[in-house]
């Protein structure tokens, strides 16, 4: 009998639209992190003479506290996404980002105190980071799960995930650079307070737009499978709408019964390798992205208008786009692990060349060449780890604990971003003053690219098409082979599956089509195709 998949079409959002509804809010991640650079630059200009303010220390704290909050959000909502549901996490994340983005824009100290205003801004930036962090184990995981819907065209699963997540982050970076520039054009350098507050306030709009989509969506676990049930002398073909999350989740497994050791034993190596690779990527990329406006200000000189520095910052951030788009087009063909390894080696080679020639390019006369070199370096990072690491993290584990798995790995990556924002100023200060000082991060970053490429190639398994489906099956078999009671999982092994699905869904099970069968088939029971 020919095995086919029959698709039950959703009402409301289409299948591709649902992937984007889950992942698009990561635009806020790119925007909120990217806007840190221009806002930081403005704050250092406006409040440089404030008594009792250690501006250098504040600047580093302002850059890093979003990442600190993001780590908390990833870990917390990794658990909640597995225990309660992906949709809950996504909607909660949206509200958190909107509320604290608005409060950041309106930050105000008691009695008009500047120190109080800046302290409030730090607190709000940490809290908005929690909302951003929640997007990863909720939104990204849901987007990944929806890419394996049978209605998604073969050979596009990884591409659609990349377009809905990493490409959105990169566009967030672009808009975070362009928005302060436009506000600066409108209000001028005499009204920089409006520029930084307006830049933060406009960050409330993207998550509000996505919220409308998300309120209309179902939980992302809906999934059509074809079961072949063979009983008696009839070969029964039953089309069953399976809720993937409800059928594979461990939400009803008690904490005492949770197979932590079995999970660690099977997944520790891949999770560690992916976590280290993502840590290195964020350690390099986020600080370089955040400090791009600072770097360009240094290169063009203090006498240049602020709009010139911001303008070059926009150009630099635009280089993310071709990188992530090229990566998205290649990832299904080359596969994530291999593409990431190749791109990291290329990025390292280019970074070493850029660092060696930094003294030549780091002058106002050669700012265009510097921008192109810096932009290509960032773009190569997007072709490889930018596109691929999210795919590797979101699709390397089973549905049962995918939120926790992804959240923990993503949290490790943000520790890298957090560490990088503190380490890079120290790295710069270790180099001799002058043009060579800013080349330090590129030497270090390129060396780390080589290390990340080796980790990726030798320790991370490849992710083929429909990998999550196969991983769910293997994980269930692994648990059963090691004595875990798989009846505790959402999809029970005992009892007629037709009645359970009908009970769960309140829907009528599809008609049975029978044909002759041998007695041998009687013994096969129910087989999942």
Coordinates of C-alpha atoms in Angstrom, one line a residue:
X1 CA 0.0 0.0 0.0
X2 CA 1.3 3.4 -0.9
X3 CA 1.9 5.6 2.2
X4 CA 0.8 9.2 1.8
X5 CA 0.3 12.1 4.1
X6 CA -3.1 13.8 4.0
X7 CA -3.0 17.4 5.1
X8 CA -5.8 18.9 7.2
X9 CA -5.7 22.7 6.4
X10 CA -5.9 25.1 9.3
X11 CA -8.2 28.0 9.4
X12 CA -6.8 31.4 9.9
X13 CA -3.0 31.6 9.4
X14 CA -1.5 29.4 6.7
X15 CA 1.3 27.0 7.4
X16 CA 4.1 29.3 6.3
X17 CA 2.3 32.3 8.0
X18 CA 2.3 30.3 11.2
X19 CA 6.0 29.9 11.1
X20 CA 6.5 33.6 10.7
X21 CA 4.0 34.4 13.5
X22 CA 6.1 32.3 15.8
X23 CA 9.5 33.7 14.8
X24 CA 9.0 37.2 13.6
X25 CA 9.0 38.8 17.1
X26 CA 12.7 38.1 17.3
X27 CA 12.9 41.3 15.3
X28 CA 12.7 42.9 18.8
X29 CA 15.8 41.0 19.9
X30 CA 17.8 42.5 17.1
X31 CA 16.2 46.0 17.6
X32 CA 16.6 46.2 21.3
X33 CA 20.2 45.0 21.3
X34 CA 21.1 47.0 18.2
X35 CA 19.6 50.3 19.5
X36 CA 21.9 49.9 22.5
X37 CA 24.9 51.2 20.5
X38 CA 23.4 54.5 19.2
X39 CA 21.6 55.2 22.5
X40 CA 24.8 54.5 24.4
X41 CA 26.7 56.9 22.2
X42 CA 24.1 59.6 22.8
X43 CA 24.0 59.1 26.6
X44 CA 27.8 59.5 26.7
X45 CA 27.4 62.8 24.9
X46 CA 24.5 64.2 26.9
X47 CA 25.5 63.1 30.4
X48 CA 29.3 63.2 30.2
X49 CA 29.6 66.0 32.8
X50 CA 27.1 64.5 35.3
X51 CA 28.7 64.5 38.8
X52 CA 29.2 61.1 40.4
X53 CA 28.5 59.2 37.2
X54 CA 31.1 56.7 36.1
X55 CA 30.1 56.9 32.4
X56 CA 32.5 54.2 31.2
X57 CA 31.1 51.7 33.7
X58 CA 27.5 52.7 33.1
X59 CA 28.0 52.3 29.3
X60 CA 29.2 48.8 29.7
X61 CA 26.3 48.0 32.1
X62 CA 23.8 49.5 29.8
X63 CA 25.1 47.3 26.9
X64 CA 25.1 44.1 29.0
X65 CA 22.0 44.1 31.1
X66 CA 19.7 43.3 28.3
X67 CA 21.7 40.1 27.8
X68 CA 21.5 39.4 31.5
X69 CA 17.7 39.6 31.4
X70 CA 17.6 37.5 28.3
X71 CA 19.4 34.7 30.0
X72 CA 16.8 34.7 32.8
X73 CA 14.0 34.7 30.2
X74 CA 15.5 31.9 28.3
X75 CA 15.8 29.6 31.3
X76 CA 12.5 30.5 32.9
X77 CA 10.4 30.3 29.7
X78 CA 12.2 27.2 28.5
X79 CA 10.5 25.3 31.4
X80 CA 7.2 27.1 30.9
X81 CA 7.1 26.5 27.2
X82 CA 7.4 22.7 27.8
X83 CA 5.1 22.6 30.8
X84 CA 2.4 25.0 29.7
X85 CA 2.7 25.6 26.0
X86 CA 4.5 27.6 23.3
X87 CA 1.7 30.0 22.7
X88 CA 1.6 31.0 26.3
X89 CA 5.3 31.8 26.2
X90 CA 5.0 33.8 23.0
X91 CA 2.2 36.0 24.2
X92 CA 3.8 36.6 27.6
X93 CA 7.1 37.5 25.8
X94 CA 5.2 40.0 23.6
X95 CA 3.6 41.8 26.5
X96 CA 6.8 42.0 28.5
X97 CA 8.7 43.5 25.6
X98 CA 6.0 46.1 24.9
X99 CA 5.6 47.2 28.5
X100 CA 9.3 47.6 29.3
X101 CA 10.2 49.1 26.0
X102 CA 7.6 51.8 26.7
X103 CA 8.9 52.3 30.3
X104 CA 12.5 52.5 29.0
X105 CA 11.5 55.3 26.7
X106 CA 9.9 57.2 29.6
X107 CA 12.5 56.4 32.2
X108 CA 12.5 59.1 34.8
X109 CA 14.4 59.6 38.1
X110 CA 12.8 60.9 41.3
X111 CA 12.9 64.7 41.4
X112 CA 14.3 64.7 37.9
X113 CA 17.6 63.1 39.0
X114 CA 19.8 62.2 36.1
X115 CA 21.4 59.4 38.1
X116 CA 17.9 58.1 39.0
X117 CA 16.8 58.3 35.3
X118 CA 19.8 56.3 34.2
X119 CA 19.4 53.7 37.0
X120 CA 15.7 53.2 36.0
X121 CA 16.8 52.8 32.4
X122 CA 19.2 50.0 33.5
X123 CA 16.4 48.2 35.4
X124 CA 14.0 48.4 32.5
X125 CA 16.6 47.2 30.1
X126 CA 17.1 44.1 32.3
X127 CA 13.4 43.4 32.4
X128 CA 12.9 43.8 28.7
X129 CA 15.6 41.3 28.3
X130 CA 13.4 38.7 30.0
X131 CA 10.8 39.2 27.4
X132 CA 13.4 38.9 24.6
X133 CA 14.7 35.7 26.2
X134 CA 11.2 34.2 26.4
X135 CA 11.0 34.4 22.6
X136 CA 13.7 31.8 22.1
X137 CA 12.3 28.7 23.8
X138 CA 8.8 29.7 22.9
X139 CA 8.8 31.5 19.5
X140 CA 11.8 29.9 17.9
X141 CA 10.9 26.4 19.0
X142 CA 7.4 26.8 17.8
X143 CA 8.7 28.1 14.5
X144 CA 11.0 25.1 14.2
X145 CA 8.2 22.6 15.0
X146 CA 5.9 24.1 12.3
X147 CA 8.6 23.8 9.6
X148 CA 8.0 20.0 9.7
X149 CA 4.3 20.3 9.0
X150 CA 3.5 18.0 6.1
X151 CA 2.1 21.1 4.2
X152 CA 5.6 22.7 4.0
X153 CA 7.4 22.1 0.7
X154 CA 10.2 19.7 0.8
X155 CA 13.7 21.3 0.8
X156 CA 12.5 24.5 2.4
X157 CA 12.2 23.6 6.1
X158 CA 15.5 25.1 7.3
X159 CA 15.2 28.1 5.0
X160 CA 11.8 29.1 6.4
X161 CA 13.0 28.8 9.9
X162 CA 16.0 31.0 9.1
X163 CA 13.8 33.6 7.4
X164 CA 11.4 33.7 10.3
X165 CA 14.1 34.0 13.0
X166 CA 17.7 35.0 12.2
X167 CA 16.7 37.2 9.2
X168 CA 14.2 39.0 11.5
X169 CA 16.9 39.5 14.1
X170 CA 19.2 41.0 11.5
X171 CA 16.5 43.3 10.1
X172 CA 16.0 44.4 13.7
X173 CA 19.6 45.4 13.8
X174 CA 19.2 47.4 10.6
X175 CA 16.2 49.3 11.8
X176 CA 17.8 49.9 15.2
X177 CA 20.6 51.7 13.4
X178 CA 18.3 53.6 11.0
X179 CA 15.7 54.8 13.5
X180 CA 18.1 57.0 15.6
X181 CA 19.6 58.4 12.3
X182 CA 16.1 59.4 11.1
X183 CA 15.3 61.0 14.5
X184 CA 18.6 62.8 14.4
X185 CA 17.8 64.2 11.0
X186 CA 14.4 65.4 12.3
X187 CA 15.4 66.9 15.6
X188 CA 19.1 67.6 15.2
X189 CA 21.9 67.3 17.7
X190 CA 20.4 70.0 20.0
X191 CA 17.6 67.6 20.9
X192 CA 19.4 64.3 21.5
X193 CA 17.2 63.4 24.5
X194 CA 14.3 63.1 22.0
X195 CA 16.4 60.9 19.8
X196 CA 17.3 58.3 22.4
X197 CA 13.9 58.3 24.0
X198 CA 12.2 58.1 20.6
X199 CA 14.4 55.3 19.5
X200 CA 13.4 53.2 22.5
X201 CA 9.7 54.1 22.2
X202 CA 9.5 53.0 18.6
X203 CA 10.7 49.6 19.7
X204 CA 7.2 48.9 21.1
X205 CA 5.6 48.8 17.6
X206 CA 7.0 45.6 16.1
X207 CA 5.9 43.3 19.0
X208 CA 2.4 44.9 19.0
X209 CA 2.0 44.1 15.3
X210 CA 3.0 40.4 15.9
X211 CA 0.7 40.2 18.9
X212 CA -2.3 40.3 16.5
X213 CA -1.0 37.3 14.6
X214 CA -0.2 35.4 17.8
X215 CA -3.7 35.8 19.3
X216 CA -5.2 34.1 16.2
X217 CA -2.9 31.1 16.1
X218 CA -3.3 27.6 17.5
X219 CA -0.6 25.9 19.6
X220 CA 2.1 25.0 17.1
X221 CA 2.0 21.3 17.8
X222 CA -0.8 20.4 15.3
X223 CA 0.5 17.9 12.9
X224 CA -1.0 15.3 10.6
X225 CA 0.4 11.8 10.7
X226 CA -0.8 8.7 8.8
X227 CA -1.2 5.6 10.9
X228 CA -1.6 2.2 9.4
X229 CA -3.6 0.0 11.9
X230 CA -3.8 -3.6 11.0
X231 CA -6.3 -5.7 13.0
X232 CA -8.0 -9.0 12.2
X233 CA -8.3 -9.6 8.5
X234 CA -8.6 -5.9 7.7
X235 CA -5.8 -3.4 6.9
X236 CA -7.2 -0.2 8.5
X237 CA -6.0 3.2 7.2
X238 CA -6.8 5.9 9.7
X239 CA -6.0 9.6 9.2
X240 CA -5.5 11.1 12.7
X241 CA -4.9 14.7 13.7
X242 CA -2.1 14.4 16.3
X243 CA -1.2 17.2 18.6
X244 CA 2.5 16.8 18.6
X245 CA 3.2 18.7 21.8
X246 CA 0.3 17.1 23.7
X247 CA 1.3 13.6 22.5
X248 CA 5.1 13.8 23.2
X249 CA 5.4 16.3 26.0
X250 CA 6.3 15.4 29.5
X251 CA 4.0 18.1 31.1
X252 CA 2.3 15.4 33.1
X253 CA 5.6 13.7 34.2
X254 CA 6.2 14.5 37.9
X255 CA 9.5 16.2 38.8
X256 CA 10.6 13.0 40.7
X257 CA 9.9 10.8 37.7
X258 CA 11.6 13.1 35.2
X259 CA 14.3 11.1 33.3
X260 CA 17.0 13.8 33.9
X261 CA 19.9 11.3 33.9
X262 CA 18.7 9.6 30.7
X263 CA 18.4 12.9 29.0
X264 CA 21.8 14.1 30.1
X265 CA 23.4 10.8 29.1
X266 CA 22.0 10.9 25.6
X267 CA 22.2 14.7 24.8
X268 CA 25.1 16.1 26.9
X269 CA 27.7 16.1 24.1
X270 CA 25.5 17.7 21.4
X271 CA 24.1 20.3 23.8
X272 CA 27.6 21.2 25.1
X273 CA 29.0 21.5 21.6
X274 CA 26.1 23.6 20.2
X275 CA 26.2 25.8 23.4
X276 CA 30.0 26.4 23.0
X277 CA 29.6 27.2 19.3
X278 CA 26.8 29.6 20.0
X279 CA 28.7 31.1 23.0
X280 CA 31.6 31.9 20.7
X281 CA 29.4 33.4 18.0
X282 CA 27.7 35.7 20.4
X283 CA 30.9 36.5 22.2
X284 CA 32.2 37.8 18.9
X285 CA 29.2 39.2 17.1
X286 CA 27.0 40.9 19.7
X287 CA 29.8 43.2 21.1
X288 CA 31.0 44.0 17.6
X289 CA 27.5 44.9 16.6
X290 CA 26.8 46.9 19.7
X291 CA 30.1 48.8 19.4
X292 CA 29.9 49.4 15.7
X293 CA 28.7 53.0 16.2
X294 CA 31.5 53.5 18.7
X295 CA 34.1 52.1 16.3
X296 CA 32.9 54.2 13.4
X297 CA 32.9 57.3 15.6
X298 CA 36.5 56.6 16.5
X299 CA 37.4 56.1 12.8
X300 CA 35.6 59.2 11.4
X301 CA 36.9 61.3 14.3
X302 CA 35.3 63.4 17.0
X303 CA 34.9 66.4 14.8
X304 CA 32.5 64.6 12.3
X305 CA 28.8 65.2 12.8
X306 CA 27.0 62.5 14.8
X307 CA 24.8 61.8 11.8
X308 CA 27.9 60.7 9.9
X309 CA 28.8 58.1 12.5
X310 CA 25.2 56.9 12.6
X311 CA 25.0 56.8 8.8
X312 CA 28.0 54.5 8.6
X313 CA 26.5 52.4 11.4
X314 CA 23.5 51.8 9.2
X315 CA 25.7 50.7 6.3
X316 CA 27.6 48.3 8.5
X317 CA 24.3 46.7 9.8
X318 CA 23.0 46.3 6.3
X319 CA 25.8 43.9 5.7
X320 CA 24.0 41.4 7.9
X321 CA 21.2 41.1 5.4
X322 CA 23.0 39.6 2.4
X323 CA 24.8 37.2 4.8
X324 CA 21.7 35.9 6.4
X325 CA 19.8 35.7 3.1
X326 CA 22.6 33.8 1.3
X327 CA 22.8 31.5 4.3
X328 CA 19.0 30.9 4.3
X329 CA 19.1 30.0 0.6
X330 CA 22.0 27.5 1.1
X331 CA 21.2 25.8 4.4
X332 CA 18.8 23.2 3.0
X333 CA 21.2 22.2 0.3
X334 CA 24.5 22.3 2.2
X335 CA 23.0 21.3 5.6
X336 CA 23.4 23.4 8.8
X337 CA 26.5 21.7 10.3
X338 CA 28.5 21.8 7.1
X339 CA 27.5 25.3 6.1
X340 CA 28.4 26.6 9.6
X341 CA 31.8 25.0 9.5
X342 CA 32.7 26.4 6.1
X343 CA 31.5 29.9 6.9
X344 CA 33.4 30.1 10.2
X345 CA 36.7 29.2 8.5
X346 CA 36.0 31.9 5.8
X347 CA 35.1 34.4 8.5
X348 CA 38.3 33.7 10.4
X349 CA 40.5 34.1 7.3
X350 CA 38.8 37.4 6.4
X351 CA 39.0 38.6 10.0
X352 CA 42.8 38.0 10.2
X353 CA 43.3 39.9 7.0
X354 CA 41.2 42.7 8.3
X355 CA 43.1 42.9 11.6
X356 CA 46.4 42.9 9.8
X357 CA 45.3 45.8 7.5
X358 CA 43.5 47.7 10.3
X359 CA 46.1 50.5 10.6
X360 CA 45.5 51.4 6.9
X361 CA 41.7 51.3 7.0
X362 CA 41.1 52.9 10.4
X363 CA 41.4 56.5 9.1
X364 CA 38.7 59.0 8.0
X365 CA 40.1 58.8 4.4
X366 CA 39.4 55.1 4.2
X367 CA 36.2 54.8 6.1
X368 CA 34.4 53.3 3.1
X369 CA 36.9 50.5 2.8
X370 CA 36.8 49.9 6.5
X371 CA 33.0 49.7 6.5
X372 CA 33.0 47.2 3.6
X373 CA 35.7 45.0 5.3
X374 CA 33.9 45.2 8.7
X375 CA 30.5 44.5 7.0
X376 CA 31.8 41.4 5.1
X377 CA 33.2 40.1 8.3
X378 CA 29.8 40.3 10.0
X379 CA 28.1 39.0 6.9
X380 CA 30.1 35.8 6.9
X381 CA 29.1 35.3 10.5
X382 CA 25.5 35.4 9.4
X383 CA 26.0 32.9 6.5
X384 CA 27.3 30.3 9.0
X385 CA 26.5 30.5 12.7
X386 CA 23.9 33.2 12.4
X387 CA 21.7 31.1 10.3
X388 CA 22.7 27.6 11.3
X389 CA 23.2 27.6 15.1
X390 CA 19.5 28.3 15.8
X391 CA 18.5 25.4 13.5
X392 CA 21.0 23.1 15.3
X393 CA 19.8 24.1 18.7
X394 CA 16.0 24.0 18.0
X395 CA 16.0 20.7 16.0
X396 CA 18.5 18.5 17.9
X397 CA 16.2 17.4 20.7
X398 CA 12.8 15.7 21.0
X399 CA 9.5 17.6 21.5
X400 CA 9.3 16.4 25.2
X401 CA 12.0 18.9 26.4
X402 CA 12.8 21.0 23.4
X403 CA 12.0 24.3 25.2
X404 CA 14.4 23.5 28.0
X405 CA 17.1 22.2 25.6
X406 CA 16.9 25.2 23.4
X407 CA 16.5 27.7 26.3
X408 CA 19.6 26.4 28.1
X409 CA 21.7 26.5 24.9
X410 CA 20.5 29.9 24.0
X411 CA 21.2 31.1 27.6
X412 CA 24.8 29.8 27.2
X413 CA 25.0 31.9 24.0
X414 CA 23.8 35.0 25.8
X415 CA 26.4 34.4 28.6
X416 CA 28.8 34.8 25.7
X417 CA 27.2 38.0 24.5
X418 CA 27.2 39.3 28.1
X419 CA 30.8 38.3 28.6
X420 CA 31.8 39.8 25.3
X421 CA 30.3 43.2 26.1
X422 CA 32.5 43.3 29.3
X423 CA 35.5 41.6 27.8
X424 CA 35.9 43.6 24.6
X425 CA 36.6 47.0 26.2
X426 CA 39.3 45.2 28.3
X427 CA 40.7 43.5 25.2
X428 CA 40.9 46.9 23.4
X429 CA 42.6 48.5 26.4
X430 CA 45.3 45.7 26.4
X431 CA 46.5 46.9 22.9
X432 CA 48.7 49.9 22.4
X433 CA 46.8 53.2 22.0
X434 CA 46.1 54.3 18.5
X435 CA 44.6 52.6 15.4
X436 CA 45.9 49.2 16.5
X437 CA 43.8 49.3 19.7
X438 CA 40.5 48.6 17.9
X439 CA 42.1 45.8 15.9
X440 CA 42.4 43.6 19.0
X441 CA 38.8 42.3 18.9
X442 CA 39.3 41.1 15.3
X443 CA 42.4 39.1 16.1
X444 CA 40.7 37.5 19.1
X445 CA 37.4 37.0 17.2
X446 CA 39.1 35.3 14.2
X447 CA 40.9 32.9 16.4
X448 CA 37.7 32.0 18.1
X449 CA 36.0 31.4 14.7
X450 CA 38.6 28.6 14.0
X451 CA 37.8 27.0 17.4
X452 CA 34.1 27.2 16.8
X453 CA 34.5 25.6 13.3
X454 CA 36.3 22.6 14.9
X455 CA 33.7 22.2 17.6
X456 CA 30.9 22.3 15.0
X457 CA 32.4 19.9 12.5
X458 CA 33.5 17.2 14.9
X459 CA 31.0 17.3 17.7
X460 CA 27.6 18.4 16.4
X461 CA 25.4 16.0 14.4
X462 CA 23.9 17.0 11.1
X463 CA 20.3 18.0 10.9
X464 CA 18.6 16.5 7.8
X465 CA 15.0 17.2 6.8
X466 CA 12.3 16.0 9.2
X467 CA 14.9 15.4 11.9
X468 CA 12.6 16.3 14.8
X469 CA 10.0 13.7 13.8
X470 CA 12.7 11.0 13.7
X471 CA 14.2 12.3 17.0
X472 CA 10.9 12.0 18.8
X473 CA 10.6 8.3 17.7
X474 CA 14.2 7.5 18.7
X475 CA 13.8 9.3 22.0
X476 CA 10.7 7.3 22.9
X477 CA 12.5 4.0 22.0
X478 CA 15.5 5.1 24.0
X479 CA 13.4 5.8 27.1
X480 CA 11.5 2.5 26.8
X481 CA 14.8 0.6 26.3
X482 CA 16.1 2.1 29.5
X483 CA 13.1 1.2 31.7
X484 CA 11.2 4.5 31.6
X485 CA 7.5 4.2 31.6
X486 CA 6.6 5.8 28.3
X487 CA 2.9 5.6 29.1
X488 CA 3.6 8.8 31.1
X489 CA 4.2 10.7 27.9
X490 CA 1.4 12.4 26.2
X491 CA 0.9 9.7 23.5
X492 CA 0.0 6.5 25.4
X493 CA 1.2 3.2 24.1
X494 CA -1.7 1.2 25.4
X495 CA -5.4 1.4 24.3
X496 CA -7.0 2.2 20.9
X497 CA -5.4 5.3 19.6
X498 CA -8.5 6.3 17.6
X499 CA -10.6 6.8 20.8
X500 CA -7.9 8.8 22.5
X501 CA -7.4 11.2 19.6
X502 CA -11.2 11.6 19.3
X503 CA -11.5 12.3 23.0
X504 CA -8.6 14.8 23.0
X505 CA -9.8 16.7 19.9
X506 CA -13.6 16.3 20.1
X507 CA -13.4 15.4 16.4
X508 CA -14.6 12.4 14.4
X509 CA -11.9 10.0 13.4
X510 CA -11.6 9.5 9.6
X511 CA -13.4 6.6 7.9
X512 CA -11.7 3.2 7.8
X513 CA -10.8 1.8 4.4
X514 CA -10.4 -2.0 4.5
X515 CA -8.8 -4.5 2.2
X516 CA -7.8 -8.2 2.5
X517 CA -4.8 -9.0 4.6
X518 CA -2.9 -12.1 5.6
X519 CA -2.9 -13.6 9.1
X520 CA 0.7 -12.5 9.5
X521 CA -0.5 -8.9 9.4
X522 CA -2.7 -9.6 12.4
X523 CA 0.4 -9.8 14.6
X524 CA 1.8 -6.5 13.5
X525 CA -0.6 -4.4 15.5
X526 CA -0.5 -0.6 14.9
X527 CA 2.4 0.7 12.9
X528 CA 3.3 4.4 12.7
X529 CA 4.3 5.3 9.2

